[in-house]
Short mmCIF file of C-alpha atoms and ligand atoms in Angstrom, two decimals:
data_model
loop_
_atom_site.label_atom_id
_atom_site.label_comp_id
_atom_site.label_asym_id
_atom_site.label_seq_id
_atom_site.Cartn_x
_atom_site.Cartn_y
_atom_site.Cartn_z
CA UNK A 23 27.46 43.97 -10.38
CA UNK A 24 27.01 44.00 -6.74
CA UNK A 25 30.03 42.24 -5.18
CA UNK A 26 30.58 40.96 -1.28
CA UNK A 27 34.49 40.23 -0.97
CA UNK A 28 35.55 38.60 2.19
CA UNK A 29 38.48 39.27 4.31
CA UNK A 30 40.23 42.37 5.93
CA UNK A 31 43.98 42.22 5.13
CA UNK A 32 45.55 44.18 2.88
CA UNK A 33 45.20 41.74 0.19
CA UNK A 34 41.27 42.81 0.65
CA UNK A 35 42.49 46.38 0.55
CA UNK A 36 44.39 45.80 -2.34
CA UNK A 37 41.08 44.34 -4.13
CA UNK A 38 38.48 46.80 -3.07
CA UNK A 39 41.17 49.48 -4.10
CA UNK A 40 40.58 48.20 -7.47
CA UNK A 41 37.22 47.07 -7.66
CA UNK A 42 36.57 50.94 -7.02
CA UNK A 43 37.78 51.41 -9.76
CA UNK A 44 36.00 48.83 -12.03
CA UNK A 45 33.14 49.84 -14.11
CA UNK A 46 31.39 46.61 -13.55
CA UNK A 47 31.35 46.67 -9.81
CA UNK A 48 28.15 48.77 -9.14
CA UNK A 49 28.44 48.23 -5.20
CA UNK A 50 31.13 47.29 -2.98
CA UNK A 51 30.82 45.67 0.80
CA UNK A 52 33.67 43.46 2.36
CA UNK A 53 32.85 41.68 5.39
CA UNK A 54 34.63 42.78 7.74
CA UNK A 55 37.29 45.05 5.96
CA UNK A 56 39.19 47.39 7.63
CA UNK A 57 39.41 51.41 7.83
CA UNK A 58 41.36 50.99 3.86
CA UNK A 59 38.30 49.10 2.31
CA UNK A 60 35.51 52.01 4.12
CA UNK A 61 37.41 54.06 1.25
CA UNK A 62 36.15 51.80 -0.82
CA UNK A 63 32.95 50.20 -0.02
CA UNK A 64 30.92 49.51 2.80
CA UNK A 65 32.33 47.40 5.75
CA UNK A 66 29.89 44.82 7.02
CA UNK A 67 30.38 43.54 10.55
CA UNK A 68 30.30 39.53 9.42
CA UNK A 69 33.21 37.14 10.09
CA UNK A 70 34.40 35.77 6.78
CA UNK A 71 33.93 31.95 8.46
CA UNK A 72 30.02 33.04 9.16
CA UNK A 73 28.42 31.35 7.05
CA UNK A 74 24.90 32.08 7.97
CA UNK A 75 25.67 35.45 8.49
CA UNK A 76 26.89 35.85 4.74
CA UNK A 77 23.77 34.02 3.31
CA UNK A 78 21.76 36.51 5.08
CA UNK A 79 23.71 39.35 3.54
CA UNK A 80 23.84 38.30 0.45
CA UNK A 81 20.57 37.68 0.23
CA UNK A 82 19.56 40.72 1.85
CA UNK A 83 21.41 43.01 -0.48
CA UNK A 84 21.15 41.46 -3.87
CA UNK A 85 25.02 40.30 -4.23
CA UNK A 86 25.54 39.02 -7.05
CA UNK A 87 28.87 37.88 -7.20
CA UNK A 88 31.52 36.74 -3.94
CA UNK A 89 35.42 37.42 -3.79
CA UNK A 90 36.90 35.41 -1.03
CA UNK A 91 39.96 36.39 0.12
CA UNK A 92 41.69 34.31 3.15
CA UNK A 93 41.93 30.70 2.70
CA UNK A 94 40.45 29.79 5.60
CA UNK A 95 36.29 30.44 4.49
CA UNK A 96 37.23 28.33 1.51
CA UNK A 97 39.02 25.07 2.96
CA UNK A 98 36.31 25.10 5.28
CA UNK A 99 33.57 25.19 2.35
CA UNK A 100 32.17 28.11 1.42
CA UNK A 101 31.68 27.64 -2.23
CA UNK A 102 30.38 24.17 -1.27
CA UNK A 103 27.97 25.68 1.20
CA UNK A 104 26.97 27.96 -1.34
CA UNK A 105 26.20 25.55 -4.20
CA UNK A 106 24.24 23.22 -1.60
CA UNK A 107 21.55 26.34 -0.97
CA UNK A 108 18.88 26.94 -3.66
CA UNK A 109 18.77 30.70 -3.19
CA UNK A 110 22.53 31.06 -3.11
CA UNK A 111 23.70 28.62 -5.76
CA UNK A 112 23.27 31.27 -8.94
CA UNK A 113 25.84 33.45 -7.18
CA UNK A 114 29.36 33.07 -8.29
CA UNK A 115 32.06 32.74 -5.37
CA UNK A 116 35.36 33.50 -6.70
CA UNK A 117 37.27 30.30 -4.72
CA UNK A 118 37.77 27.07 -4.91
CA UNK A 119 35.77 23.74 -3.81
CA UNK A 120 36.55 22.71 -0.75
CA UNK A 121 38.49 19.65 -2.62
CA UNK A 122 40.43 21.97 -4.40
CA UNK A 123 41.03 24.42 -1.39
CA UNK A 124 42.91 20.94 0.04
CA UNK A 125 45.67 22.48 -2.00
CA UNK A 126 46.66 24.61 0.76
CA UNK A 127 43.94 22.94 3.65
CA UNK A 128 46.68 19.53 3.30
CA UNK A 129 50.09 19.61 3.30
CA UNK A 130 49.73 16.16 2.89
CA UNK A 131 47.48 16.11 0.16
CA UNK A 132 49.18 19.03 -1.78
CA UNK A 133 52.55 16.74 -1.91
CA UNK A 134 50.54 13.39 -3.03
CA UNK A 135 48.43 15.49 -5.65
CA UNK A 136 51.98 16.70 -7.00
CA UNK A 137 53.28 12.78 -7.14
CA UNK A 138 50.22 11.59 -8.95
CA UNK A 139 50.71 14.29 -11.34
CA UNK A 140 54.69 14.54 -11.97
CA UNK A 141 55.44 18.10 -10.58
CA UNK A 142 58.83 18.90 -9.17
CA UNK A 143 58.86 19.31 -5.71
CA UNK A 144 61.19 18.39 -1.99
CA UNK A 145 61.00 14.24 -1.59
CA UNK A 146 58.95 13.99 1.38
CA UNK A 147 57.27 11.67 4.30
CA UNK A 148 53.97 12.14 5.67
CA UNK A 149 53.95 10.86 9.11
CA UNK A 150 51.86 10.37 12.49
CA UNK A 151 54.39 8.66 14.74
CA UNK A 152 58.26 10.33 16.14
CA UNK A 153 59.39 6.62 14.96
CA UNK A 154 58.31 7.29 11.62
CA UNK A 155 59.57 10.66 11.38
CA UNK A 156 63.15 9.49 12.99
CA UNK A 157 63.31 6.88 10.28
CA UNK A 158 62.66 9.65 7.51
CA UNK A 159 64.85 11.79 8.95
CA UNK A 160 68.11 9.85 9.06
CA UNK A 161 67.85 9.49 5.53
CA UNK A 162 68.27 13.23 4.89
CA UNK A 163 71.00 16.13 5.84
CA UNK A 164 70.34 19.12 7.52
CA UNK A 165 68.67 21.34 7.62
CA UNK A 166 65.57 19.32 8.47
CA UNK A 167 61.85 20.92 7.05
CA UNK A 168 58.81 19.94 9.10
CA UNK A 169 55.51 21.05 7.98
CA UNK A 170 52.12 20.75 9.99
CA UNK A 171 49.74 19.20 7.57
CA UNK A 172 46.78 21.55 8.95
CA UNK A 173 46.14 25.54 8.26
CA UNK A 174 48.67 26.87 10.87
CA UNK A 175 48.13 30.70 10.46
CA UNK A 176 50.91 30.75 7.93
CA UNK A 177 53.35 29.32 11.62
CA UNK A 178 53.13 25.70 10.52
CA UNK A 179 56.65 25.03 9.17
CA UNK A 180 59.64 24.72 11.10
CA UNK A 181 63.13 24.06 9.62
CA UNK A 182 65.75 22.73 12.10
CA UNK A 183 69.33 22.78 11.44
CA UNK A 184 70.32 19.35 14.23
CA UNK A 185 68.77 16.35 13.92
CA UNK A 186 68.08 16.38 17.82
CA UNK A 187 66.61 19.23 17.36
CA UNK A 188 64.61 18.32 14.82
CA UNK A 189 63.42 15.19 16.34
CA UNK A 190 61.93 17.64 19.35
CA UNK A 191 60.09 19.55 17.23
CA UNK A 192 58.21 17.00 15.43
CA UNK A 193 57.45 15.22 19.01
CA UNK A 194 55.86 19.13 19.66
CA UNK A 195 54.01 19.49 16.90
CA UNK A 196 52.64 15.71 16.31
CA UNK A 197 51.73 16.44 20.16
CA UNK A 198 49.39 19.35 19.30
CA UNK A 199 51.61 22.39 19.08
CA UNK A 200 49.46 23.40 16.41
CA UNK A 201 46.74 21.35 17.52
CA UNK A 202 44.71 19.55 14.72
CA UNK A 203 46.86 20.91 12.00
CA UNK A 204 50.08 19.15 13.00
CA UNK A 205 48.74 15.66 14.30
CA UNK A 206 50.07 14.70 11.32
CA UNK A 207 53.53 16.32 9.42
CA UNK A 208 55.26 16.27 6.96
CA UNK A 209 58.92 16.23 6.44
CA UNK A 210 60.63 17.26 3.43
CA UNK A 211 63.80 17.62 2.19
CA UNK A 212 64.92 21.30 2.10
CA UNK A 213 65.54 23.05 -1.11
CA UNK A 214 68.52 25.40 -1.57
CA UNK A 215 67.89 28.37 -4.32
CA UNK A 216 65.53 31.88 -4.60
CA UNK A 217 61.86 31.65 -3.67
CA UNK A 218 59.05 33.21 -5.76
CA UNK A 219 55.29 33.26 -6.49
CA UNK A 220 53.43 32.94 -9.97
CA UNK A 221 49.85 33.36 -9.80
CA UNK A 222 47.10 31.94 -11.74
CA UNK A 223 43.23 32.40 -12.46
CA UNK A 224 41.30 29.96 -13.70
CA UNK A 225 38.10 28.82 -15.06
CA UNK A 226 38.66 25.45 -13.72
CA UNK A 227 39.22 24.62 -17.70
CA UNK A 228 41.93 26.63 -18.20
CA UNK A 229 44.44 29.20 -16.55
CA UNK A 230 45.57 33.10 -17.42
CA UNK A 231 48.97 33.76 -15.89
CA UNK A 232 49.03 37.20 -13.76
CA UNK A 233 52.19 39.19 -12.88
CA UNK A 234 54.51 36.81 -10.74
CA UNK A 235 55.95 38.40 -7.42
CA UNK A 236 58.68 37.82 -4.58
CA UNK A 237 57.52 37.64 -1.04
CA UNK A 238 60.09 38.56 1.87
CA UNK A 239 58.72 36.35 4.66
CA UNK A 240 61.22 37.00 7.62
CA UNK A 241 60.89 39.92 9.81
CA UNK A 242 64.85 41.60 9.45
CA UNK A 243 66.58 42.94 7.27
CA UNK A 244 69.01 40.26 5.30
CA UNK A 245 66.42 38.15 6.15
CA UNK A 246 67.10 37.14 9.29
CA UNK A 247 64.66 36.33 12.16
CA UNK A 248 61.32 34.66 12.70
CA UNK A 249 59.08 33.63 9.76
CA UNK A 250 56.20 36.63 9.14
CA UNK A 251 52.93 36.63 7.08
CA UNK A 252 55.37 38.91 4.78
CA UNK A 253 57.33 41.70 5.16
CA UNK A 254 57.17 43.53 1.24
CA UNK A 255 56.88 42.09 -2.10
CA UNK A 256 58.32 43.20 -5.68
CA UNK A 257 56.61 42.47 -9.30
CA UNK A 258 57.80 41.99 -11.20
CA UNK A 259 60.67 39.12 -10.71
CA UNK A 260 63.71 39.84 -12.49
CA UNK A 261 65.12 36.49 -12.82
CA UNK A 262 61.43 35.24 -13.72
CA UNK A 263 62.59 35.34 -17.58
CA UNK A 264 61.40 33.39 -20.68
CA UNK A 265 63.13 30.22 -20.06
CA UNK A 266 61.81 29.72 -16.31
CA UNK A 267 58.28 30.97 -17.52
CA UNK A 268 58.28 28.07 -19.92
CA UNK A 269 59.64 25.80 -17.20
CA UNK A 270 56.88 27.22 -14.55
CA UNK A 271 54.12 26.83 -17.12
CA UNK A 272 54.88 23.81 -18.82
CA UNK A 273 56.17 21.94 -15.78
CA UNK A 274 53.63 23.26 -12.68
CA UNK A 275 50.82 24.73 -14.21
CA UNK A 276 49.67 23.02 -16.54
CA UNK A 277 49.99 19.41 -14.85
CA UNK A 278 48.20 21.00 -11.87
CA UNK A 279 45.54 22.10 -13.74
CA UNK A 280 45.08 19.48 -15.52
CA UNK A 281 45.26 17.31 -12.57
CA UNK A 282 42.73 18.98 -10.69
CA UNK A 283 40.34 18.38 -13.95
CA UNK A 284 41.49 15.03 -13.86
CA UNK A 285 40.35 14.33 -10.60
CA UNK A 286 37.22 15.87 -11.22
CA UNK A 287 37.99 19.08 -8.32
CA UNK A 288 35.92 21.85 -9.52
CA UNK A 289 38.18 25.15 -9.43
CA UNK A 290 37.25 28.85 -10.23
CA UNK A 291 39.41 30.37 -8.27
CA UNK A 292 43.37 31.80 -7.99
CA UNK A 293 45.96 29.23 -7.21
CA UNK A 294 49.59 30.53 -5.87
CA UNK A 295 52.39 28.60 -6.60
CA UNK A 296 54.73 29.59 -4.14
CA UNK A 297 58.27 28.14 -6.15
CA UNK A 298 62.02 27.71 -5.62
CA UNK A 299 64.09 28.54 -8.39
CA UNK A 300 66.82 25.80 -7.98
CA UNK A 301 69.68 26.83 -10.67
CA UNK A 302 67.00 27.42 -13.05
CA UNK A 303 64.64 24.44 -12.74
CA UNK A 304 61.02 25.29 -10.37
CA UNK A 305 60.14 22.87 -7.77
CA UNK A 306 56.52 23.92 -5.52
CA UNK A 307 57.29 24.77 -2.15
CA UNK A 308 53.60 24.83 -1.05
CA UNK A 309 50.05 25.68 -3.27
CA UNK A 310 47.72 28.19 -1.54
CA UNK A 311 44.17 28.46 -2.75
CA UNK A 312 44.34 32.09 -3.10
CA UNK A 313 46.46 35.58 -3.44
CA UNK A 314 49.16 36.17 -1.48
CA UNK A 315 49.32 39.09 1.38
CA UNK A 316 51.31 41.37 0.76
CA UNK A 317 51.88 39.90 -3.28
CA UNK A 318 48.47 41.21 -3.92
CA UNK A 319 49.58 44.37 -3.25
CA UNK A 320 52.30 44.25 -6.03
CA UNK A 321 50.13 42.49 -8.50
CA UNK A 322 46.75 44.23 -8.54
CA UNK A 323 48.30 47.60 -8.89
CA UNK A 324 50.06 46.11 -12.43
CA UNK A 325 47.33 44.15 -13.75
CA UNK A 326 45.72 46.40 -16.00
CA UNK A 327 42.12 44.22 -16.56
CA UNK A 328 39.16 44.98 -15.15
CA UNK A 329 37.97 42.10 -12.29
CA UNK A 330 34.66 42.26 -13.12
CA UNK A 331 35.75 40.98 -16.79
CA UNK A 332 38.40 38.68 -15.21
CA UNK A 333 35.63 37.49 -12.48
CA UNK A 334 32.79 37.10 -14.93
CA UNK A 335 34.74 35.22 -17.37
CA UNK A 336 35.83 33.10 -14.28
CA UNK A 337 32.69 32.20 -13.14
CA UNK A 338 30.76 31.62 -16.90
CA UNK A 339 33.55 28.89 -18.04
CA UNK A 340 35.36 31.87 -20.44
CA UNK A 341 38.22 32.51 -19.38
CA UNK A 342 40.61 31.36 -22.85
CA UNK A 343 38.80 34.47 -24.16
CA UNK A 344 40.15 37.24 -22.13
CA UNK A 345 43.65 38.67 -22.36
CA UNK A 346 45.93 39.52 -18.66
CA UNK A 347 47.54 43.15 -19.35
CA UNK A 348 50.11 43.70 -17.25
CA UNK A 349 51.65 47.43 -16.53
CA UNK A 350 55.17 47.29 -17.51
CA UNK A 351 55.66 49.51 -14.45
CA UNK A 352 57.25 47.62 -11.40
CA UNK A 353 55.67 47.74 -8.30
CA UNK A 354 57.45 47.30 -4.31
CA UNK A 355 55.67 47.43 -1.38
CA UNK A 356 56.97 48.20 1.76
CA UNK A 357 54.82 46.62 5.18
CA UNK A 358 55.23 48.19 8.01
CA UNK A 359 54.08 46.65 10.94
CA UNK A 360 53.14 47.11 14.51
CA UNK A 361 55.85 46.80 17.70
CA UNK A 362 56.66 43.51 18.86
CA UNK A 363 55.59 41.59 15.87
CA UNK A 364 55.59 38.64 14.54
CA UNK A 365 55.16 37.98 18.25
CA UNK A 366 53.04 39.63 20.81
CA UNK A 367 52.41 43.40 19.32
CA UNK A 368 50.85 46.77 20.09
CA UNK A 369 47.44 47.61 19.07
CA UNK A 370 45.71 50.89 19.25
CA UNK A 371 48.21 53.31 18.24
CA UNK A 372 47.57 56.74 15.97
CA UNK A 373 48.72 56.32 12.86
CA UNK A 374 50.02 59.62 10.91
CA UNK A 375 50.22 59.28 7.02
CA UNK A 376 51.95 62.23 4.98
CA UNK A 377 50.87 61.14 1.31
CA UNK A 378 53.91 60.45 -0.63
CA UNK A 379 53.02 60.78 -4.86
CA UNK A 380 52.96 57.72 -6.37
CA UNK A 381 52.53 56.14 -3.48
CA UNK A 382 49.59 53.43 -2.48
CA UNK A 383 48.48 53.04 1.18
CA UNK A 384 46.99 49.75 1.54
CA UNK A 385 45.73 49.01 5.10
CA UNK A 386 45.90 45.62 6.10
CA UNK A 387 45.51 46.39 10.47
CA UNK A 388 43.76 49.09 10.73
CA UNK A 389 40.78 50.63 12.14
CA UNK A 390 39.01 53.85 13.05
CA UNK A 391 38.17 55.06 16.14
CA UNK A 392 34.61 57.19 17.43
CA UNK A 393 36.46 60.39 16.01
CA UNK A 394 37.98 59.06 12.95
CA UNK A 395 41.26 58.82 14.02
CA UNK A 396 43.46 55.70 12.11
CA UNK A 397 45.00 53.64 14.76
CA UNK A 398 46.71 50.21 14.25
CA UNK A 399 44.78 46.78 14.92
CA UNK A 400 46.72 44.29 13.57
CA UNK A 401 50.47 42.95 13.63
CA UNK A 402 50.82 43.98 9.75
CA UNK A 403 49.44 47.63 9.55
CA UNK A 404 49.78 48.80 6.27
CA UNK A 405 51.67 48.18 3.01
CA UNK A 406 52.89 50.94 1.48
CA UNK A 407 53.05 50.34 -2.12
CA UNK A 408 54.77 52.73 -5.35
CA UNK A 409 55.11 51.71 -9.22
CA UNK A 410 57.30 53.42 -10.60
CA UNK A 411 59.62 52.82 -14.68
CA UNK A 412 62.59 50.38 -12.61
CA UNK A 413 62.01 48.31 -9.47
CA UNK A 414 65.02 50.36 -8.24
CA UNK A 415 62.77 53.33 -8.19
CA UNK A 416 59.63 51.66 -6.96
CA UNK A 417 61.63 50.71 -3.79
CA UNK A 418 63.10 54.31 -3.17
CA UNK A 419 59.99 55.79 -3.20
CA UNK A 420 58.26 53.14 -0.98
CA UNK A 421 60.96 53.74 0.90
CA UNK A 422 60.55 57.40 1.28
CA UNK A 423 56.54 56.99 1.74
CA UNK A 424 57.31 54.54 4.50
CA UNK A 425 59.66 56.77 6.42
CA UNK A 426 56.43 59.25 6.17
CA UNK A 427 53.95 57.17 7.88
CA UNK A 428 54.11 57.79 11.90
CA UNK A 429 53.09 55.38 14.48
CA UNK A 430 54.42 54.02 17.70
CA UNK A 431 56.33 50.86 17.44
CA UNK A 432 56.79 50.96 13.27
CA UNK A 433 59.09 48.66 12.06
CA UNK A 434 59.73 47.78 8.55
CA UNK A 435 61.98 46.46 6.18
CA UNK A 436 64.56 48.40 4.28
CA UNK A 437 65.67 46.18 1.96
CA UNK A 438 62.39 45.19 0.18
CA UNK A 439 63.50 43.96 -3.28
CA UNK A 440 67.67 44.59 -2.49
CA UNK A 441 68.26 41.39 -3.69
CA UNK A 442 66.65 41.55 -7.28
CA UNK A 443 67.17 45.29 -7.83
CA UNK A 444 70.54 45.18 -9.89
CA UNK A 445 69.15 42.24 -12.17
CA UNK A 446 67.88 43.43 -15.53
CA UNK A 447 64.33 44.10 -16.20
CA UNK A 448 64.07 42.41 -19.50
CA UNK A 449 60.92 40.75 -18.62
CA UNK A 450 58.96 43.67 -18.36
CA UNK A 451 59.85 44.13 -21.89
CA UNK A 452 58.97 40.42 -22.76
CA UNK A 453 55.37 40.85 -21.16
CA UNK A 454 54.15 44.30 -21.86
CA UNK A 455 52.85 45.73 -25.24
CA UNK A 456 52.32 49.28 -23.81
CA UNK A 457 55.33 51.38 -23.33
CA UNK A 458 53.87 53.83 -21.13
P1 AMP B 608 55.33 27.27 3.36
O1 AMP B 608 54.37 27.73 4.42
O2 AMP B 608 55.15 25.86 2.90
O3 AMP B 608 55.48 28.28 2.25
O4 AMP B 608 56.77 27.32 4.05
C1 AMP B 608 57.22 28.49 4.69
C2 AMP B 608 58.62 28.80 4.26
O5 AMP B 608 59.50 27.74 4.63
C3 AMP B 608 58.77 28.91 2.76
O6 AMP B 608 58.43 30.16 2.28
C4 AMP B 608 60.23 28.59 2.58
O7 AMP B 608 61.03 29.73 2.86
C5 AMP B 608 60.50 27.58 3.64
N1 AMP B 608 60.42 26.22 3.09
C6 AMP B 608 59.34 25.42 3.03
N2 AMP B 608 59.63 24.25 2.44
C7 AMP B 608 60.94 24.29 2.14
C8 AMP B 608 61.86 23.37 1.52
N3 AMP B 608 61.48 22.16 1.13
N4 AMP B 608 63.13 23.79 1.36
C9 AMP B 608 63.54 25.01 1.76
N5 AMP B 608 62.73 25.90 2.35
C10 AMP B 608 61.45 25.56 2.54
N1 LIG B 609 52.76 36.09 1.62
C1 LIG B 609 52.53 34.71 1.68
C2 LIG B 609 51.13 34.29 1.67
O1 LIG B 609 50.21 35.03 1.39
O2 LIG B 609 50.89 33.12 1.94
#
C-alpha cells in the first residue's frame, strides 16, 4: 500500500518509524516531515492544511491510503474534502469527519457531547460575555479553569488561582487573545488528582484499546512552569490497573462511541482521552481527534501490530476482528527541546547524536541543511525514546541517551516518569501474553 501521512512532529516520526517497518506499506511520503521521516520515506514539500496540493499528490502518485497526523487538517475537513471529490473518495484517510474532529475543534461542543451522553467530566459554563463568566465564576473556588473554545496551538487553557485574576483573563481571551478560538470560553471547575491518556482506534462501529500513556506537559522539572506541547511520556501507566480500565472503558469509551454513532458522526480515526484519575474514578479533561505528541512516541514503539492491518481494518468497517498486541516492555521518552522554549526559542543549531543502544531518536524539529548537517527547527527537537523490562530502566537509559545528544540551548526534563516509577508494573502482566 502506498501511504501519504501528514504532519512533521515527532508523532509523524514516530509513525513513519514504524510504517518502515510494515510489510504492507509499499511506499512512504509525509508531507512535509522532517529530517527523522527522510529516514523513512520521502518528504514532500506540501502543508498538511493544503488541500489542493494533497489532491494533486495523491493523485499523482497513486496513494492509496492517508494518515493524518495534527488535528488541525482534520477539524478543518480533510476527510470531508476528500469524500466530496470523485477521484479521491476511494482513498481511505485515517481521521475523523469534520463533525467528529469537533471533539477537539470545540471545547464547547466536546463538554455538551459528554452531557448528552453521561460521561464524567468538570461542571462547566460556556460563555460569550465577562457578566456571564463572573456569574459562573462566583459559584466555584479556586483555582479557576478557562478554556478557549477554538484550536489554540495546545495555549488555550489558562487556570487562575484569584478570582480577580481570573476575571482578567477571561476579559483577554473573550477579547481575542486567541482570536477566533476564545470568542467564546469555557469555564470549568478544576479537577484535583493524576492526569493520563488512553487511546483508542476505531472503525466508527467499534473501538480497540492501544497502550495508555502519561504526558508531562509543563516545561520543569516537578512540574513547574509554563504549559508545553509535552515534555516526555511513559507507557505504560502504572496506576492504569484493571479496576480503572473497567472504569475508563465502561464509563468513557464506550458512551463516546456510542454517542458519536448515535448522532450519526462518521469516525475512523484515533480518539485520545486525555483523563484525570480522581481517587480512582476517570473524569475527561479534553478529547483530541488524534495521537498525542510526544505519547505516540511511547505507544507505537509497544504496539506490536502492523498499521497497515490496524489501518485497513479501520477503513473496511473490521476492526472487532483484529487483536492490539502490546510489548510488555515499557517505554519513556525523554524531549529535549530547543533554548528559550515554550517561549521564543533558537532555531538553526547543529545537533550531535552519539547513538545510545536501545535507544529511539525520534525527530520532531528538525531539519537538514545543503551539507547534511542536523540542525534544530522547531521548539521540541527530538524525543529520545528507550523500552526497556521496568519503566525504571526505560527512563535511565533515556536518560543517558539524552545526556548524549549535543546542541546549543538543550533543555530537557529529568524526571520523565519520577512520579510513577516506584508503582508496580502489574499491568504489564495483565495486558501482555508474550513474556519476552
Ligand atoms: P487541555 O488542553 O484541555 O488538556 O488542558 C490543558 C491542561 O490543563 C490539562 O492537561 C490539565 O493539566 C489542565 N486542566 C484542564 N482542565 C482541567 C480541569 N478541569 N481541572 C484541572 N486541570 C485541568
Ligand atoms: N501531548 C498532548 C497532546 O498531544 O495533545
Amino acid at each position: 500500500m502506498r501511504i501519504l501521512l501528514i504532519g512533521s512532529g515527532g508523532r509523524e516520526h514516530a509513525f513513519a518509524w514504524k510504517l518502515a517497518q510494515d510489510p504492507g506499506c509499499s511506499a512512504l511520503f509525509i508531507a512535509p516531515g522532517n529530517a527523522g521521516t527522510a529516514e523513512c520515506g520521502t518528504n514532500v514539500p506540501v502543508s498538511p492544511t493544503d488541500f489542493a496540493g494533497i489532491r494533486d499528490f495523491v493523485l499523482r502518485e497513486g496513494i492509496e491510503m492517508v494518515v493524518v497526523g495534527p488535528e488541525e487538517p482534520l477539524v478543518r475537513g480533510i476527510v470531508d474534502y476528500f469524500q466530496a471529490d470523485a477521484e479521491l473518495a476511494p482513498v481511505p484517510v485515517i481521521g475523523p469527519s469534520a463533525a467528529g474532529a469537533q471533539l477537539e475543534g470545540s471545547k464547547a461542543f466536546a463538554k455538551k457531547f459528554m452531557e448528552r451522553w453521561g460521561i464524567p467530566t468538570a461542571p462547566y459554563r460556556e460563555v460569550t460575555s465577562v457578566e456571564e463568566g463572573k456569574a459562573f465564576l462566583r459559584t466555584l473556588s479556586p483555582p479557576y479553569v478557562l478554556k478557549a473554545d477554538g484550536l489554540a496551538a495546545g495555549k488555550g487553557v489558562l487556570i487562575l488561582e484569584e478570582y480577580q485574576a481570573a476575571v482578567a483573563a477571561l476579559q483577554n481571551m473573550l477579547a481575542g487573545q486567541f482570536g477566533e478560538a476564545s470568542r467564546r470560553v469555557v469555564i470549568e471547575q478544576f479537577l484535583r488528582g493524576i492526569e493520563f491518556s488512553v487511546f483508542v482506534l476505531t472503525d466508527g462501529q467499534t473501538y480497540k484499546l492501544l497502550p495508555e500513556a502519561k504526558d508531562y506537559k509543563r516545561v520543569g522539572e516537578g512540574d513547574i512552569g509554563p504549559n508545553t506541547g509535552g515534555m516526555g511520556a511513559v507507557s505504560p501507566v502504572p496506576f492504569f490497573d484493571a479496576d480503572l480500565k473497567q472504569k475508563v472503558e465502561e464509563r468513557i469509551i464506550r458512551p463516546t462511541i456510542q454517542g458519536l454513532i448515535a448522532e450519526s458522526i462518521p469516525y475512523k480515526g484515533f480518539i485520545f482521552f486525555g483523563l484525570m484519575n480522581v481517587g480512582g474514578d476517570p473524569y475527561v479533561i479534553e478529547y483530541n481527534c488524534r495521537m498525542g505528541d510526544p505519547e505516540t512516541e511511547v505507544v507505537l514503539p509497544r504496539l506490536k501490530n502492523h498499521l497497515t492491518e490496524l489501518f485497513r481494518a479501520v477503513a473496511e468497517g473490521k476492526l472487532a476482528e483484529v487483536e492490539i498486541e502490546a510489548s510488555p516492555q515499557a517505554a519513556v521518552t525523554v524531549m529535549l527541546t530547543a533554548g528559550g522554549y515554550p517561549g521564543d526559542y533558537r532555531k538553526g543549531d547543529r545537533i550531535e547524536i552519539t547513538p545510545a543502544p536501545g535507544c529511539l531518536y525520534l525527530h520532531a524539529g528538525t531539519r537538514r541543511d545543503a551539507d547534511g548537517h542536523l540542525l534544530t527547527n522547531g521548539g521540541r527537537v527530538l524525543a529520545v525514546t528507550s523500552l526497556a523490562s521496568s519503566l525504571l530502566l526505560a527512563a535511565k537509559q533515556a536518560l543517558y541517551a539524552a545526556g548524549e545528544v549535543h546542541f546549543e540551548g538543550k533543555n530537557y526534563r529529568r524526571d520523565i516518569g519520577q512520579d510513577v516509577l516506584s508503582l508496580p508494573l502489574y499491568h504489564l502482566q495483565a495486558i501482555s501474553t508474550d513474556p519476552a
